[in-house]
Every structure is written in C-alpha cells, then in structure tokens.
XYZ file of C-alpha atoms in Angstrom:
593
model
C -22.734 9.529 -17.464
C -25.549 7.241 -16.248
C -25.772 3.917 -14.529
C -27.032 2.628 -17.202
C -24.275 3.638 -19.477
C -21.958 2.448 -16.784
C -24.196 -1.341 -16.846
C -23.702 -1.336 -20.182
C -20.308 -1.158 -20.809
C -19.549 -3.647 -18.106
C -22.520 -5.920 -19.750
C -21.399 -5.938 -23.624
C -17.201 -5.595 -22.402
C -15.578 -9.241 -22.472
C -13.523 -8.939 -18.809
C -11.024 -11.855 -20.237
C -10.888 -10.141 -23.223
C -9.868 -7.010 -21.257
C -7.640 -8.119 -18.349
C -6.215 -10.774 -20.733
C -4.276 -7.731 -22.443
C -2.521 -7.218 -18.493
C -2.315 -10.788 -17.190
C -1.444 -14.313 -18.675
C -4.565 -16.046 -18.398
C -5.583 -19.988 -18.020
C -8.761 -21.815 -18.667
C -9.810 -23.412 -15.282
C -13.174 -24.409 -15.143
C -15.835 -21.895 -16.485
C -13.707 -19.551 -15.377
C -9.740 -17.798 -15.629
C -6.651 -17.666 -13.651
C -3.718 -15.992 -12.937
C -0.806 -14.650 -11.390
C -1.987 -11.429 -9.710
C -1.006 -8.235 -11.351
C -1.719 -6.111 -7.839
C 1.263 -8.283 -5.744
C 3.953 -10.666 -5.842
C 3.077 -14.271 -6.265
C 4.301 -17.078 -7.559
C 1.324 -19.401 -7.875
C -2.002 -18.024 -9.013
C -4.509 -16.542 -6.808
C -6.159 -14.165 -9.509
C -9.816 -15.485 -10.663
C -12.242 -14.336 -13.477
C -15.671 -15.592 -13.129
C -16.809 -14.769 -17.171
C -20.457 -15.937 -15.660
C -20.481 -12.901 -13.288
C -17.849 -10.451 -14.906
C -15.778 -10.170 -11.854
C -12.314 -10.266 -10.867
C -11.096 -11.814 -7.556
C -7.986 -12.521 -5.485
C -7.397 -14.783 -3.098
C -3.756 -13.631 -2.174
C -4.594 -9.578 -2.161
C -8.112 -9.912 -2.027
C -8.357 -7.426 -4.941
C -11.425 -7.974 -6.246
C -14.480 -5.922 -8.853
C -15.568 -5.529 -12.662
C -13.647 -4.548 -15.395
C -13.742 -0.886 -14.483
C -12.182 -1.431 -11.115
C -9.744 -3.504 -12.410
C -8.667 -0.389 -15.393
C -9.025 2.112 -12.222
C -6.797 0.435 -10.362
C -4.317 -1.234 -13.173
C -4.128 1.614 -15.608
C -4.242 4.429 -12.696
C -7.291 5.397 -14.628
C -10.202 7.548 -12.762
C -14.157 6.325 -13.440
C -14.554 8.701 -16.263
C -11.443 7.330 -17.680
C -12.095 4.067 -17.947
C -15.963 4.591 -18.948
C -14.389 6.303 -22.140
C -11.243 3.740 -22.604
C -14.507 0.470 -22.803
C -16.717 2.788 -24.969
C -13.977 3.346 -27.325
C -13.168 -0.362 -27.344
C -16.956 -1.491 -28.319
C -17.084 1.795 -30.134
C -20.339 2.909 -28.115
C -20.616 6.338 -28.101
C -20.494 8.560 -24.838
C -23.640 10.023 -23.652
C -23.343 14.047 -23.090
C -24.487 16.051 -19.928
C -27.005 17.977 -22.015
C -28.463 14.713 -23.711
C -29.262 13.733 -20.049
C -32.746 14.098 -19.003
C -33.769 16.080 -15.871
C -33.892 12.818 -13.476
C -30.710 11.389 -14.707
C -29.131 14.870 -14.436
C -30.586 15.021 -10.550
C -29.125 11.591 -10.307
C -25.381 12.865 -11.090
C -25.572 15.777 -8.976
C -26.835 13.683 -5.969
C -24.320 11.672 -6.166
C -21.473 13.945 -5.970
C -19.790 12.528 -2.795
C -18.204 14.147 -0.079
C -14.933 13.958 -1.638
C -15.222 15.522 -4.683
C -16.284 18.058 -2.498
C -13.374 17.898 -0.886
C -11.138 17.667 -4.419
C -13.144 20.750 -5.596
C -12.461 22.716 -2.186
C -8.978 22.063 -2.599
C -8.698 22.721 -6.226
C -10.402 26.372 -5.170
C -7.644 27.261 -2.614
C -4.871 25.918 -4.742
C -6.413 28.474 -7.607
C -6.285 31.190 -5.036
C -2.843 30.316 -3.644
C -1.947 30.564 -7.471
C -3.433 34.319 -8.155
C -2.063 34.991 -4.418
C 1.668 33.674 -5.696
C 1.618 36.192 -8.550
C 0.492 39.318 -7.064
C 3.701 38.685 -4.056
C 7.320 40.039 -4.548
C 8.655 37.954 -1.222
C 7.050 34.573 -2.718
C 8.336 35.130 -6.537
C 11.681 36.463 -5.367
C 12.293 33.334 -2.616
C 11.260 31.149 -5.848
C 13.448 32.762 -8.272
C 16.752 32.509 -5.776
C 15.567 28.789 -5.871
C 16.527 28.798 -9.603
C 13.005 27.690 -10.786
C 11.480 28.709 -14.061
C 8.248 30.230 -14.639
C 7.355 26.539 -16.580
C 8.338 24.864 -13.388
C 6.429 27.012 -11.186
C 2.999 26.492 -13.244
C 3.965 22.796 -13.583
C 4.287 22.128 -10.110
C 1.420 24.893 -8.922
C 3.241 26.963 -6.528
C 1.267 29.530 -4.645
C 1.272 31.810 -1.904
C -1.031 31.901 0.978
C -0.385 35.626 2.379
C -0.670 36.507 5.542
C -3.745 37.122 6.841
C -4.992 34.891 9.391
C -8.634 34.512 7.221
C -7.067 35.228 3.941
C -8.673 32.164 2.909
C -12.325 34.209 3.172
C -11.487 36.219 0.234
C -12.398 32.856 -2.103
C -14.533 31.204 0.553
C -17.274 33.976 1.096
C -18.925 31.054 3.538
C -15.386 30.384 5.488
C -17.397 28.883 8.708
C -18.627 25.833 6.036
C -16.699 22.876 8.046
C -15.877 21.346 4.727
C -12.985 24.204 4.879
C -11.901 22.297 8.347
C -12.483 18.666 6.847
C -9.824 19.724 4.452
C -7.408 20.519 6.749
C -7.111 24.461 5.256
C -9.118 26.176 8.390
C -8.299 25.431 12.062
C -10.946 25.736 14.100
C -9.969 26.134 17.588
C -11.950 24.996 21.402
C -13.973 28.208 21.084
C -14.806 27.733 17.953
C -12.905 30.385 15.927
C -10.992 29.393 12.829
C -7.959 30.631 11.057
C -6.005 29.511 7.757
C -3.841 27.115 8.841
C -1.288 28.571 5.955
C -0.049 31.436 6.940
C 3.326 33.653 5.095
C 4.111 30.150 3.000
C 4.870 29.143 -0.641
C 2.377 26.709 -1.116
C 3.144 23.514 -3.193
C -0.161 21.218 -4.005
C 0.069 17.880 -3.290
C -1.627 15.596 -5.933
C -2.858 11.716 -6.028
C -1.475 9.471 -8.490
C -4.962 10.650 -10.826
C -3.914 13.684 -10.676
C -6.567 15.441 -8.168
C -5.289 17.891 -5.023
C -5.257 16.149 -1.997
C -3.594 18.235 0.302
C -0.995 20.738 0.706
C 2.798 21.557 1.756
C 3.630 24.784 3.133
C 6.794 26.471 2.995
C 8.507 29.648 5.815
C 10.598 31.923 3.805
C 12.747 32.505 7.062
C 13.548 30.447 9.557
C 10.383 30.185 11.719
C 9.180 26.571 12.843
C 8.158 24.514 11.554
C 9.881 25.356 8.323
C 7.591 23.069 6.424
C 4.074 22.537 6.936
C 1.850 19.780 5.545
C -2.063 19.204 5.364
C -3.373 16.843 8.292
C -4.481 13.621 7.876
C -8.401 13.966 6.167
C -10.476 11.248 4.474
C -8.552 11.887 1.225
C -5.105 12.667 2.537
C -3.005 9.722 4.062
C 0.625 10.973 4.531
C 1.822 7.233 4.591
C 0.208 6.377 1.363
C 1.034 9.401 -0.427
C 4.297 10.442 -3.053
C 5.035 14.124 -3.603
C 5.730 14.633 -7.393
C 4.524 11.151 -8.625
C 1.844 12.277 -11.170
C 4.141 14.977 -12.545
C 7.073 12.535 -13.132
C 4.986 9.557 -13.713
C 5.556 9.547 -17.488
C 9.500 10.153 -16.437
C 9.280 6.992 -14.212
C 7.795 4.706 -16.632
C 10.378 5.836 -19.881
C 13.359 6.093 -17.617
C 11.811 2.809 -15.993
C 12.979 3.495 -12.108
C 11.717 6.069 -9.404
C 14.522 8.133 -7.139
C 13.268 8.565 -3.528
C 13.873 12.107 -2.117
C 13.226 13.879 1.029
C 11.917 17.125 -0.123
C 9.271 19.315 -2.798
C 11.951 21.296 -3.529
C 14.038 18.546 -4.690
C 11.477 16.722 -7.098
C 11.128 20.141 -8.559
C 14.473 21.070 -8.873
C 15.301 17.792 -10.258
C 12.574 18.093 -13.106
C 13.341 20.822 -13.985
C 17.225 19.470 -14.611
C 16.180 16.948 -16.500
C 15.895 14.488 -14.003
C 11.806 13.551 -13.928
C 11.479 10.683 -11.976
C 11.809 11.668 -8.611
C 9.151 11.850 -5.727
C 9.460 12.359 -2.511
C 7.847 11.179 0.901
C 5.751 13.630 3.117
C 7.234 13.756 6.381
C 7.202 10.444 7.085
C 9.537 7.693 6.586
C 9.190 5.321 3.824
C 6.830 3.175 3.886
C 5.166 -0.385 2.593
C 2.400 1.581 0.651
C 4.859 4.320 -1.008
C 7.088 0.909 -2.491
C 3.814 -1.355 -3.729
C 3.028 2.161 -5.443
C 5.825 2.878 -6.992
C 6.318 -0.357 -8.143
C 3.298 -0.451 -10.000
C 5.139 1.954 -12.325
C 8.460 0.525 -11.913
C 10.491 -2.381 -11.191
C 13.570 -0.309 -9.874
C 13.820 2.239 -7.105
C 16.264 4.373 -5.779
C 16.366 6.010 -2.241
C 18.894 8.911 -2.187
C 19.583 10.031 1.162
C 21.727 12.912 3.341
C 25.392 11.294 3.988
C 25.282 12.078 7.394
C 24.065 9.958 10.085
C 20.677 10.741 9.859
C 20.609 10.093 6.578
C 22.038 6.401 7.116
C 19.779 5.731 9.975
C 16.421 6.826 7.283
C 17.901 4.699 4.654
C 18.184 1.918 6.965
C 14.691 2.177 8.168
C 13.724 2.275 4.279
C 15.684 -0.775 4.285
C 13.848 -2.768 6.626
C 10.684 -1.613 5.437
C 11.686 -2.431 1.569
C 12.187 -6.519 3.023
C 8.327 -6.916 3.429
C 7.598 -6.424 -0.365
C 11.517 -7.544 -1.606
C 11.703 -10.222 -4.333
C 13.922 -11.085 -7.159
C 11.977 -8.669 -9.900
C 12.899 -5.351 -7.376
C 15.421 -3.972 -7.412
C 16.000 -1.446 -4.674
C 19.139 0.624 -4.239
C 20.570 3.474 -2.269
C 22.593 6.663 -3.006
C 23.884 8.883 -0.239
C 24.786 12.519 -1.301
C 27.732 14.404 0.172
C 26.996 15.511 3.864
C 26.889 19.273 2.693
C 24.321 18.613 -0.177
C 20.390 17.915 -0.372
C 19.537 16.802 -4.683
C 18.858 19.904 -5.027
C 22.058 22.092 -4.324
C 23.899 19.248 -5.887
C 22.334 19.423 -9.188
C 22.333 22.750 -9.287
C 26.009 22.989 -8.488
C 27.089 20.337 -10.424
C 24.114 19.911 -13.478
C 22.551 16.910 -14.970
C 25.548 14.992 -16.208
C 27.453 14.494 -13.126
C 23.890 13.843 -10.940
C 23.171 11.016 -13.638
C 26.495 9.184 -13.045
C 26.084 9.790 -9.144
C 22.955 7.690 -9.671
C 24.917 5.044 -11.629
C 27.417 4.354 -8.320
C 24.765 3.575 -6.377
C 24.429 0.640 -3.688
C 22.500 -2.461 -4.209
C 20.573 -3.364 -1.394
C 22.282 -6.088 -0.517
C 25.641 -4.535 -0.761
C 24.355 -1.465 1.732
C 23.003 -3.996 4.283
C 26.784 -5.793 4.182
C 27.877 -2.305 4.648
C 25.902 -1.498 7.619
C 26.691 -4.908 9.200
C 30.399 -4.688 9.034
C 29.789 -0.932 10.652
C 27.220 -2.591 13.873
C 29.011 -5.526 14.596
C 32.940 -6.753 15.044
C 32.580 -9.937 12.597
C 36.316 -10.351 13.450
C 35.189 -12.040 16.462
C 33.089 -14.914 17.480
C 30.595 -12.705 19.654
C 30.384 -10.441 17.416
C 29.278 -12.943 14.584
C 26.570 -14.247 16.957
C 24.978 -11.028 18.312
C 25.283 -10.573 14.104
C 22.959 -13.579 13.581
C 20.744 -12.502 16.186
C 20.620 -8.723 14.512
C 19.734 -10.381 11.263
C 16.949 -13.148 12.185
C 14.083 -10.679 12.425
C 14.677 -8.982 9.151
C 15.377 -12.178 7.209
C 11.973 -13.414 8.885
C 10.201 -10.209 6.989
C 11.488 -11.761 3.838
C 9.668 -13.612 1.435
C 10.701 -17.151 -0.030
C 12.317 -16.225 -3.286
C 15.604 -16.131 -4.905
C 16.572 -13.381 -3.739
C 15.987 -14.382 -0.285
C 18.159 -17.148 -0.733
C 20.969 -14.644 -2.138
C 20.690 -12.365 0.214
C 21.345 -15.184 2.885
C 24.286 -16.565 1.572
C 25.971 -13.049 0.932
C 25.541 -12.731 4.743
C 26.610 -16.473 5.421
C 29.756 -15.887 3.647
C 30.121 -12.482 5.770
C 29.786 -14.866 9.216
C 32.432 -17.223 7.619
C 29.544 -20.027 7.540
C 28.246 -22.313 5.049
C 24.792 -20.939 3.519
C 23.290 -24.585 5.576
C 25.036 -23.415 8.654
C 23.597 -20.003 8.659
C 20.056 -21.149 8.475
C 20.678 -23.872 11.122
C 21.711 -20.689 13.334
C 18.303 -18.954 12.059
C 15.963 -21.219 13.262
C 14.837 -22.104 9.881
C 14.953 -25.015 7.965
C 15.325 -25.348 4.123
C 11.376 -25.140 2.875
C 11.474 -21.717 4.196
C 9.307 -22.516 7.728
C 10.230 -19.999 9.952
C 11.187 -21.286 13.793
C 11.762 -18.361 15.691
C 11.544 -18.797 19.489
C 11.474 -16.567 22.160
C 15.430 -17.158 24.495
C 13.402 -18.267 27.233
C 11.417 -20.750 25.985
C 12.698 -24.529 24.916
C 12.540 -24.494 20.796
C 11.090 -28.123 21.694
C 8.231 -27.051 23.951
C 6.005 -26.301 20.538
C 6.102 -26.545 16.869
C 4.670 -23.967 14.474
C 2.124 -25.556 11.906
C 2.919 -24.762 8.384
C -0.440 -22.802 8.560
C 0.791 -20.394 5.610
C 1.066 -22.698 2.924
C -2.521 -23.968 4.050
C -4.178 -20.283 3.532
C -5.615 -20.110 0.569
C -6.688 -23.694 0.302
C -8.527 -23.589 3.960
C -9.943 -19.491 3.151
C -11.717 -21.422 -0.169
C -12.498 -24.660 2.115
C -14.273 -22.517 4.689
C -15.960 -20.179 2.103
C -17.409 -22.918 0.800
C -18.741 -25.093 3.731
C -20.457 -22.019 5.286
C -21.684 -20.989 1.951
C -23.138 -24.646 0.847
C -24.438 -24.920 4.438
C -25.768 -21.819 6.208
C -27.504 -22.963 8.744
C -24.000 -24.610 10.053
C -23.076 -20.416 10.929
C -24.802 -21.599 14.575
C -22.554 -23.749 15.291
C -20.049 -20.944 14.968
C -19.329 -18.842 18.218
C -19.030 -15.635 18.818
C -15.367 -15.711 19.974
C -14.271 -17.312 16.824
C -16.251 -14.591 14.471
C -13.857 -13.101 16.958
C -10.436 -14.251 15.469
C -11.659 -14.163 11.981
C -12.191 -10.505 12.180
C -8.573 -10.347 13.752
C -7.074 -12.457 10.665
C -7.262 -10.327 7.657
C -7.208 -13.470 5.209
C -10.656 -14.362 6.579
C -12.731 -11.160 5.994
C -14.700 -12.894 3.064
C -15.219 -15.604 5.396
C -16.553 -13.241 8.264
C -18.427 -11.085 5.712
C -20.207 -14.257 4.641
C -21.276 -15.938 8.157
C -22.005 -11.993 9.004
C -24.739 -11.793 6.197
C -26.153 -15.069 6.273
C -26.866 -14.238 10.366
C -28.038 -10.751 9.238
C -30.446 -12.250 6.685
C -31.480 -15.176 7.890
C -29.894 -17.221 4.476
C -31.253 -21.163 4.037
C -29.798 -22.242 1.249
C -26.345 -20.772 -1.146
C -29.134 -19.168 -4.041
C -30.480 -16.693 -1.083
C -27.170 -14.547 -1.245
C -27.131 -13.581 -4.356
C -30.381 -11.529 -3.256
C -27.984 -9.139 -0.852
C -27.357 -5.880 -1.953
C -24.826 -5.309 0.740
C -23.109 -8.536 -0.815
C -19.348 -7.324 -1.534
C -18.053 -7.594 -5.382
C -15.233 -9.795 -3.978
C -17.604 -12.420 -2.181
C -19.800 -12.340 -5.003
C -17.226 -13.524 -7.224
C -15.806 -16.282 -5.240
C -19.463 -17.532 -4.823
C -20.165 -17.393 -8.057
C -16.758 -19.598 -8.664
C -17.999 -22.219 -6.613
C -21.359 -22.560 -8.459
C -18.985 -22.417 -11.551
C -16.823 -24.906 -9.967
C -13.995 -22.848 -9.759
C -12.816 -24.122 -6.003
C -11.402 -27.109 -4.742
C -13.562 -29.905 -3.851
C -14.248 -30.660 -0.416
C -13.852 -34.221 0.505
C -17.191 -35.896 1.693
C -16.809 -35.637 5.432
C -19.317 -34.566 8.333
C -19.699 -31.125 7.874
C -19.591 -30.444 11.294
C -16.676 -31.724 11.677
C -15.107 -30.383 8.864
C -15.869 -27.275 10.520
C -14.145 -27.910 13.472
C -10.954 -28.849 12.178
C -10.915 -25.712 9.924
C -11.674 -23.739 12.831
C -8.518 -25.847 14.993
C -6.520 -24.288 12.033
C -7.564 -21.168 11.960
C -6.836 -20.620 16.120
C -3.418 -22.105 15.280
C -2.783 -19.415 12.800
C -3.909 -17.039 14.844
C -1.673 -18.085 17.828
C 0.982 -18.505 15.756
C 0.849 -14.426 14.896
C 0.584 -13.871 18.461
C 3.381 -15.837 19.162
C 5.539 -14.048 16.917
C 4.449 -10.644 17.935
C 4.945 -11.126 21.351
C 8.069 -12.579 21.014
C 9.294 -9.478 19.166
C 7.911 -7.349 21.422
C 11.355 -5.601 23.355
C 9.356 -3.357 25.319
C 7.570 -6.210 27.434
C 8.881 -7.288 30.543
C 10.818 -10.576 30.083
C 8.943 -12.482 32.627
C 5.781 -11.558 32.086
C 6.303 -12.112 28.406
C 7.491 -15.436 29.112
C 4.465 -15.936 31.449
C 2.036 -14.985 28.414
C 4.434 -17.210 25.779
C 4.238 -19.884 27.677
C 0.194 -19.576 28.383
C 0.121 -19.227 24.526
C 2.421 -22.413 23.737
C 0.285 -24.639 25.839
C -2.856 -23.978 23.954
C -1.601 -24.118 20.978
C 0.321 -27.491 21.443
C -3.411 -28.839 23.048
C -4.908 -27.671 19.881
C -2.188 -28.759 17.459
C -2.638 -32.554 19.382
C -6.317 -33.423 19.663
C-alpha cells in the first residue's frame, strides 16, 4: 500500500476517536489527556494534539499517529493497522496489481534491511522444517519428548543436519553476509563460514507479531552447549525477547496471567497439556523489558522456578528486577517445582489437573521476599534486624510510591518488630516518599537531595518551551550542559530541540515545523504549546529563567550520580568517599546560590 493510502487514513481517522476506545480521555485545551496506556502512572502525562494528529508522553515519551499508537497498543504490524482504520472509515484497500509501476518501485525500494532479515530467517526455518521430516534421530528425540505432530507444526520444530554448510542447499549464494547478519553463518578471521547449527532440533523463535527473529538450537546428546541460541542481531535482543509468547498469547489474555519458565521445551510441553500461557526467557535472567511486555497482555504473572538453590537464587533476581515496574495493579508470584522436576517432566508425570492446582499454591511476592528474609538474616536478634534494614533499603528504594509500596513496608516492619513510622525512620525516608539514602561515610546532614522528581515533567515542558519560544537563547547554552541533557534521558526532546535549532539555524518557533528530521514526539509537544496545551511560564527574564532550569537540571543529574556511586560495592571506600564528597559540595553550592 502507498503513502498516500497510508496519509490518508491518518488524515480522514479521528485519533481521539480512536485512542479514546483504549484510554479515558479529558478535554484540556485544544487538545486530550490521559493516563498513559504504555506505563504506570498515576497522574496524566498522555497528550493528543487533534490539530496535529499525534500522540505524546511526557512520562514514557511514547509518542506518533494513530498507526503507531494501534502498532504498539494492539500488537498490530503496519499492514495491520492500515486495514483495522480502512475498515473503520470503510475505505477500501488498494491492491498490489492496482499499483502503478512507480508506486510498485516505491514498495520494493523500501523493503528494509529487516524484512530482509525476517525473510532470511523465515527461509532457514522452512528448510529446518523439510530437514526435520526427512531425519529419524530428530523425529524419534521429539517423539520420546511426548510431543504431537500438531505441536511440532505449531511450534515449527526443525532439524539443521549436520553438515557444516548444510545451510547452502537453500542459500545457493551462502557467502551473502545477510546469512552472517542473521546470526545462521559464522564467518571466521579467514573468512570462511559455517552453519552455526549444527546436529540440533531447531525451535524458531518469534516476536510478539509473529515474525522469526532468531533461533534455539537443541544437542540430542550431551555435547556443550546443550542449547544454542541466535546472537544478538539488529532484530534479535535476548533481553527483550519471550520464547512462546505469540503462540500462547491468546492463552494469556483468556486465562488472564503469563507463567514464566526456563525452557522451549517447557512452553511446548505445557501447551500442549493444556496449559497455554507459558513463555519462557532466552538464556538470560528476567528482565525489566520481558515484565512491561508481558504486562501489556496481563496484569498477573507467575515465575515458576527449579526448587533447588539455583532456582531460589533466579527467582530472587526476578524478584528484584520485578520492584522497578511493581505497583498495586501487578500481581507477581512465584512457584518452585520439586528439586527433581523441570514443568515439563512434572506435567507429564502428573497431567494438567494436579499442575493447575500447583499453580494455585503459589507465593505472593511479598510473602516469598518474607521468606527469603527470615532464611538471610537472624531477625531473632538485634544485629540481625539491622544488617536486615540495611539488606532491604536498596530494593525498597527501586520501588515506586504506591500502595503497594506502602504494604510491602509494613509487612517487613512488622517482621523487624517496628512500627511501619519506625521502619522508614531507619530507611532514610520520610513519609512523602523522598528517598534519603546516604553513603556510611558521609554525614546525612552534609547535603539534602532536592525533590527534583516531582519537578520533571513540569521543568521538561518549562524548558521545551523557553528554548522553543526563544531560539536564539540555545547560545547561551554550553556545550557541557547539552552534555548532561544527553546523559538524562527525560531531556532528549529538550536536546533534540536545541540540537536542531543549532543545526538549522531556527529564528523564530514557526521555522521548526519546516524540519524533516523533526521527531513525531517533538512535533507534538510543539504543536501543544501553540495549542496551549503546556503550562504557562511566569513572565520572568528569560535568561534567567534559563539558568535556574539549568541549576535544576545539574541537581538532578548529581543527584543520580550520587546514588549510583553510593551503590557502587566494587569502589574503593575511600576513594568513593573522596568522589561523594567532591559531588556533595557542588551540589550543596548549586542547591544555595
């Protein structure tokens, strides 16, 4: 489909009309708001400019048109949500052969590298496929497994053979480096390549939309490394990615929770049981990215882990990781199997039934972090209480203001034998949530934090604003601060902006809108501001309201340092002390004049 198909839709589609189906809007100005539908908020930071047809937020900095917003909402891919708006205004869809020759040069142009990179994939997987068939070893290792031949074509398994090149059997031209890009040919110091899958059942890995992104690899002895995963390429990010979620994403969103596993073998063995909502990470532990995804399909997840001690210490790690993105609508829980069971020997031992209630007996969060500090610590006796507190401070710090922070504190309170007040007076943190954590070696009196946080999105729209109503005021800004913006990641819009009015010499706020460069996220929150969308500035010297946003924004930016230095264990003490103390003084100068 054209651009101009693609204009159109976005032209004649009302966004409000569209996103207002998702997200509670109000009538603010010429414009919308919102609570964000991409994170956890509690005041709104979502804006619709109906002027420009853009989304943007300040809290996420999520930001595009109404197709964006379906793509990354819905989970829908570009051709997806072209068809959902044409439906809508009942428009019909242009078809490949009604294009004319230019427009049909245009598409194929425009294929990018990583559709090359989907197709490439989606080649070898088909090979891997006709490769799994023709093998006894590969269909009799799966068959052992228990799997069906439903399972098996649901889930893709293949076979890679043997052959070092067996790969050159589909890819007549196997020296094309697109081959290496994609992580299926190694290509070694002299230049020679092999199939980096080699005497393995293959299992594709997919994206959430469905496309091949990579792939695991599995020995059917005991040679090392028993499994085998893609590298990291420009459309495979272990970290980011779920084994299993698009098959079971319809079984996540009816059973309405998501059970974290460990293995392939696992997800498919639990689908095909009945259970078809499990996914599982890829070799790495869990992280932030695997929970904000999963929780755009569910509210509840489950991490079911090994009972032995490796087991505990990955669930504990998924623990601490779960705090950063932990409010009162998760709910997070953990299961721990018997030590001589994985999922799937125990559901295939024991069936369906008897999984499902093992599910049901599983740990609240809360409850497994009581758990684990009765285990660490002897809260029978005074030192063991404080070296308790101290244990706790850092992951408490990692969690948001919200109910459930407040819950979670007094469960451990009560678990210290002190008063919920008492236990935060031993934190370091006071009861609007500031956080006052000090290094041991420095006086808590020696500096005070500013409440800079609170002050974010207020000072991000302040700043926008001044530089964008006054351009030429970007000299006045130096190159160290352009410095810290680009370190901050709240202030990209604000360094994107001073960035392109240097770049193209901008006079006066109707020159930007002449930038092609010009991000969609930008564009919207300058088009808010001509739709007086922001907050007004007071009527002040501007160059001195500059100044005393840029005081704030060093103070922020000290104050991260600050806090990552002093939870840095692997610095020496003095010489962290040294730096502490280099970094207090500035920011107490700053924080007084």
């Amino acid at each position: 489909m054209s651009d101009t198909f693609t204009n159109e839709l976005i032209e004649k589609t009302d966004i409000v009309s569209v996103i207002g189906e998702y997200v509670q809007l109000k009538k603010e100005g010429s414009g919308y708001s919102g609570l964000c539908p991409f994170h956890n908020e509690k005041s709104p930071s979502f804006k619709i400019s109906t002027t420009g047809q853009y989304f943007h937020c300040f809290g996420c900095h999520a930001g595009g048109n109404v197709i964006s917003f379906l793509m990354k909402h819905n989970h829908m891919t570009f051709k997806e949500a072209q068809e959902f708006l044409a439906k809508r205004l009942g428009i019909p869809i242009p078809s490949y052969s009604k294009l004319t020759p230019q427009q049909v040069q245009e598409r194929n142009s425009a294929k990018t590298k990583h559709e090359l990179m989907h197709e490439c994939l989606k080649q070898a997987q088909s090979f891997y496929i006709d490769m799994f068939a023709k093998s006894h070893e590969a269909k009799s290792y799966i068959e052992k497994r228990g799997l069906s031949d439903e399972t098996i074509k649901k889930f893709g398994i293949g076979w890679s053979g043997s052959e070092y090149r067996n790969l050159a059997h589909k890819f007549p031209n196997y020296d094309d480096k697109i081959l290496v890009d994609v992580g299926l040919v190694i290509q070694k110091e002299d230049s020679s390549k092999y199939d980096r899958f080699r005497n393995r059942v293959m299992f594709p890995i997919l994206n959430d939309r469905g496309q091949i992104i990579g792939f695991g690899g599995r020995t059917l002895g005991d040679e090392k490394p028993k499994y085998l995963n893609s590298p990291e390429t420009e459309v495979f990010h272990k970290s980011d990615e779920l084994y299993g979620l698009f098959e079971n994403k319809k079984g996540i969103n009816t059973s309405k929770k998501a059970l974290v596993v460990e293995g392939y073998m696992d997800v498919i063995s639990l689908n095909q049981h009945g259970i078809d909502f499990a996914v599982a990470t890829l070799g790495t532990a869990t992280s932030q990215s695997h929970l904000r995804k999963l929780y755009r399909y569910t509210s509840k997840i489950i991490f079911c882990f090994d009972g032995d001690e490796a087991g505990k210490n990955a669930a504990w790690k998924a623990l601490n990781e779960s705090l950063l993105v932990l409010d009162e609508r998760h709910e997070l829980r953990f299961l721990f199997l018997p030590s001589d069971h994985d999922p799937d020997s125990y559901i295939r031992e024991f069936g369906r039934a008897k999984f499902t209630k093992f599910i049901e007996s599983s740990l609240s969060l809360t409850k497994f972090w009581l758990n684990e500090l009765k285990s660490r610590f002897r809260l029978d006796e005074a030192e063991g209480r404080a070296s308790c507190i101290n244990f706790v401070r850092p992951m408490l710090r990692n969690v948001r203001k919200s109910a459930m922070k407040t819950q979670i504190e007094r469960e451990i309170a009560s678990l210290l034998q002190l008063t919920h007040e008492e236990f935060l007076k031993d934190l370091g943190i006071d009861f609007e949530g500031a956080k006052k954590t000090f290094p041991a070696q420095i006086s808590k009196r020696s500096f005070s934090q500013p409440k800079v946080r609170k002050q974010v999105e207020s000072l991000e729209r302040k700043f926008i604003k001044l530089v964008a109503m006054k351009p030429s005021i970007t000299n006045k800004i130096s190159s160290n601060v352009l410095v810290f913006l680009n370190l901050l990641p709240k202030y990209r819009l604000v360094y994107e902006l001073i960035t392109l009015i240097r770049k193209h010499n901008i006079e006066v706020f109707s020159q930007l809108f002449n930038i092609n460069e010009i991000s969609s996220d930008l564009k919207i929150v300058l088009e808010s501001i001509i739709s007086n969308e922001f907050d007004e500035i007071e009527d002040e010297n501007s160059e001195s309201l500059l100044q005393s946003i840029l005081i704030k924004v060093e103070l922020e930016l000290l104050d991260s340092q600050i806090q990552k230095l002093a939870s840095n264990k692997d610095m020496d003490d003095s010489k962290k002390t040294l730096l502490l103390q280099g970094l207090s003084q500035r920011f107490n100068f700053l924080k007084n004049h």
